[in-house]
Coordinates of C-alpha atoms in Angstrom, one line a residue:
S100 CA 0.1 13.4 0.5
I101 CA -0.8 15.2 -2.7
S102 CA 0.7 18.5 -3.7
S103 CA -1.4 19.4 -6.8
G104 CA -4.1 18.0 -9.0
Q105 CA -4.1 17.3 -12.8
D106 CA -6.2 15.3 -15.2
G107 CA -6.2 11.6 -14.6
E108 CA -5.1 9.6 -11.5
A109 CA -1.9 10.2 -9.7
P110 CA 0.3 7.1 -9.3
T111 CA 0.3 5.2 -6.0
L112 CA 3.0 3.6 -3.9
Y113 CA 2.4 0.6 -1.7
D114 CA 4.1 -2.3 0.1
G115 CA 6.9 0.0 1.2
M116 CA 9.4 -1.8 3.5
V117 CA 13.0 -2.2 4.6
N118 CA 14.9 -5.4 5.1
P119 CA 16.3 -6.2 7.5
E120 CA 14.3 -4.1 10.0
I121 CA 17.0 -4.4 12.6
G122 CA 20.7 -4.5 12.0
A123 CA 24.2 -3.1 12.7
V124 CA 26.1 -0.1 11.5
G125 CA 27.6 -1.0 8.1
D126 CA 24.9 -3.6 7.3
K127 CA 23.1 -3.3 3.9
F128 CA 19.5 -2.3 4.3
E129 CA 17.3 -2.8 1.2
F130 CA 14.4 -0.4 0.8
K131 CA 11.6 -1.6 -1.5
V132 CA 8.3 -0.1 -2.7
T133 CA 5.8 -0.9 -5.5
Y134 CA 4.8 1.8 -8.0
K135 CA 1.4 1.6 -9.7
D136 CA -0.3 3.9 -12.2
I137 CA -3.8 2.9 -13.5
E138 CA -3.2 4.8 -16.8
N139 CA 0.1 2.8 -17.2
D140 CA 2.3 5.9 -16.9
P141 CA 5.9 5.1 -16.0
P142 CA 7.6 7.0 -13.2
L143 CA 9.5 10.2 -14.0
P144 CA 13.2 9.3 -14.5
G145 CA 14.9 9.5 -11.1
Y146 CA 11.7 8.3 -9.3
P147 CA 10.6 6.7 -7.1
K148 CA 12.9 8.2 -4.4
L149 CA 13.7 7.1 -0.9
D150 CA 13.8 10.0 1.6
L151 CA 15.9 8.9 4.6
F152 CA 16.0 11.0 7.8
Y153 CA 17.9 10.8 11.1
E154 CA 16.6 11.9 14.4
A155 CA 18.6 14.5 16.4
V156 CA 18.2 15.9 19.9
G157 CA 14.6 17.0 20.5
Q158 CA 13.3 14.5 17.9
Q159 CA 14.0 16.9 15.0
L160 CA 14.5 15.1 11.7
F161 CA 17.3 15.9 9.2
P162 CA 18.0 14.4 5.8
Y163 CA 20.5 11.6 5.9
P164 CA 23.6 12.3 3.9
G165 CA 22.9 11.4 0.2
S166 CA 19.2 11.5 0.7
P167 CA 17.0 11.4 -1.4
F168 CA 18.1 8.2 -3.0
N169 CA 16.9 7.3 -6.5
M170 CA 15.4 3.8 -6.7
S171 CA 15.9 1.3 -9.5
R172 CA 13.3 -1.2 -10.9
L173 CA 13.8 -4.6 -9.4
I174 CA 15.2 -7.0 -12.0
T175 CA 13.6 -10.4 -11.6
S176 CA 13.7 -13.7 -13.3
P177 CA 11.4 -14.0 -15.2
P178 CA 11.5 -10.2 -15.9
Q179 CA 8.6 -8.0 -14.7
D180 CA 6.1 -7.1 -17.4
M181 CA 6.7 -3.3 -17.3
I182 CA 2.9 -2.8 -17.1
Y183 CA 2.6 -0.1 -14.4
E184 CA -1.2 -0.8 -14.1
N185 CA -0.5 -3.8 -12.0
G186 CA 2.6 -2.5 -10.2
E187 CA 6.4 -2.6 -10.6
T188 CA 8.7 -3.0 -7.6
Y189 CA 11.7 -0.6 -7.0
I190 CA 14.6 -1.0 -4.7
V191 CA 17.6 0.9 -3.3
S192 CA 20.2 -0.3 -0.7
V193 CA 21.8 1.9 2.0
N194 CA 24.7 1.1 4.3
P195 CA 24.4 3.5 7.3
S196 CA 27.8 4.4 8.8
R197 CA 26.7 5.5 12.2
E198 CA 24.2 4.4 14.9
L199 CA 21.3 6.7 14.4
K200 CA 17.5 6.7 14.8
L201 CA 16.3 6.6 11.2
H202 CA 13.0 7.3 9.5
Y203 CA 12.0 6.8 5.9
Q204 CA 9.3 7.5 3.3
F205 CA 9.0 7.0 -0.5
R206 CA 7.8 9.5 -3.1
T207 CA 7.2 9.5 -6.8
K208 CA 5.8 11.3 -9.8
A209 CA 4.6 9.9 -13.1
A210 CA 6.4 10.9 -16.3
S211 CA 3.1 11.7 -18.1
G212 CA -0.5 12.1 -17.3
N213 CA -1.1 13.2 -13.7
T214 CA 2.4 14.3 -12.6
T215 CA 1.4 15.1 -9.0
E216 CA 4.2 14.2 -6.6
I217 CA 2.9 11.7 -4.0
S218 CA 4.6 10.3 -0.9
T219 CA 4.0 7.6 1.6
E220 CA 3.7 8.2 5.3
R221 CA 7.1 8.5 7.2
V222 CA 8.0 5.4 9.0
R223 CA 10.5 4.8 11.9
G224 CA 13.3 2.4 10.8
P225 CA 15.4 0.6 10.3
L226 CA 16.7 0.1 13.8
L227 CA 20.5 0.3 14.0
D228 CA 22.0 -1.3 17.1
W229 CA 25.7 -2.1 17.4
T230 CA 25.9 -1.6 21.1
G231 CA 25.6 -5.1 22.6
P232 CA 23.3 -5.9 25.5
E233 CA 24.5 -6.0 29.1
F234 CA 24.2 -9.1 31.3
E235 CA 24.0 -9.3 35.1
L236 CA 23.9 -12.6 36.9
L237 CA 21.4 -12.4 39.7
S238 CA 21.5 -16.0 41.0
P239 CA 23.1 -18.3 42.0
S240 CA 26.5 -16.8 42.9
E241 CA 29.4 -18.1 40.8
E242 CA 31.0 -19.8 43.9
V243 CA 28.2 -22.4 44.3
W244 CA 28.5 -24.3 41.0
A245 CA 31.2 -26.0 39.0
D246 CA 31.7 -25.8 35.2
D247 CA 30.3 -29.2 34.6
N248 CA 27.0 -28.7 36.5
L249 CA 23.6 -27.9 35.0
V250 CA 22.5 -24.9 37.0
N251 CA 19.2 -22.9 37.1
F252 CA 20.0 -19.2 37.0
E253 CA 18.5 -15.8 36.9
L254 CA 19.9 -13.2 34.5
N255 CA 19.1 -9.6 34.0
V256 CA 19.6 -8.5 30.3
S257 CA 19.3 -4.9 29.2
D258 CA 19.8 -3.1 25.9
D259 CA 19.1 0.6 25.8
L260 CA 20.4 1.4 22.3
A261 CA 23.0 3.7 23.9
G262 CA 25.4 5.6 21.7
V263 CA 22.9 7.2 19.2
D264 CA 24.6 10.3 17.8
P265 CA 23.3 12.9 15.4
Y266 CA 25.6 13.9 12.5

């Protein structure tokens, strides 16, 4: 979304992602996005940013504690060329401390030229799941087989992501 217009082109953000997409509370989730500016304007200091939200009762979204998170340029070997015309990747890691339904988006501004703030679409994720699945043996009954037998069985597995709390 674009909030105002100025001379020149506003920067763009693309290839936004989180890795892993599914994990447990306390896991490190790495958020990554690529910043591009066709006039080669760098991002304003403190940008790009990760906006992280959690979903509460009634699907209302609230900022996750500490959000927005400032992102850092990805250091690679060999180093990136620092030419913003062809894109530079930025990352930030977050370790969620509670099982929540999360949503995220990225936003940025250029330091010069067109300084319009732009943002990506809000995306659902990452999926936090620390409540294990439940198993129910449907057949055969435990009495009809011994430990050393190979047995065909039918199992019901369910995982409803129970335990999701708002802050």
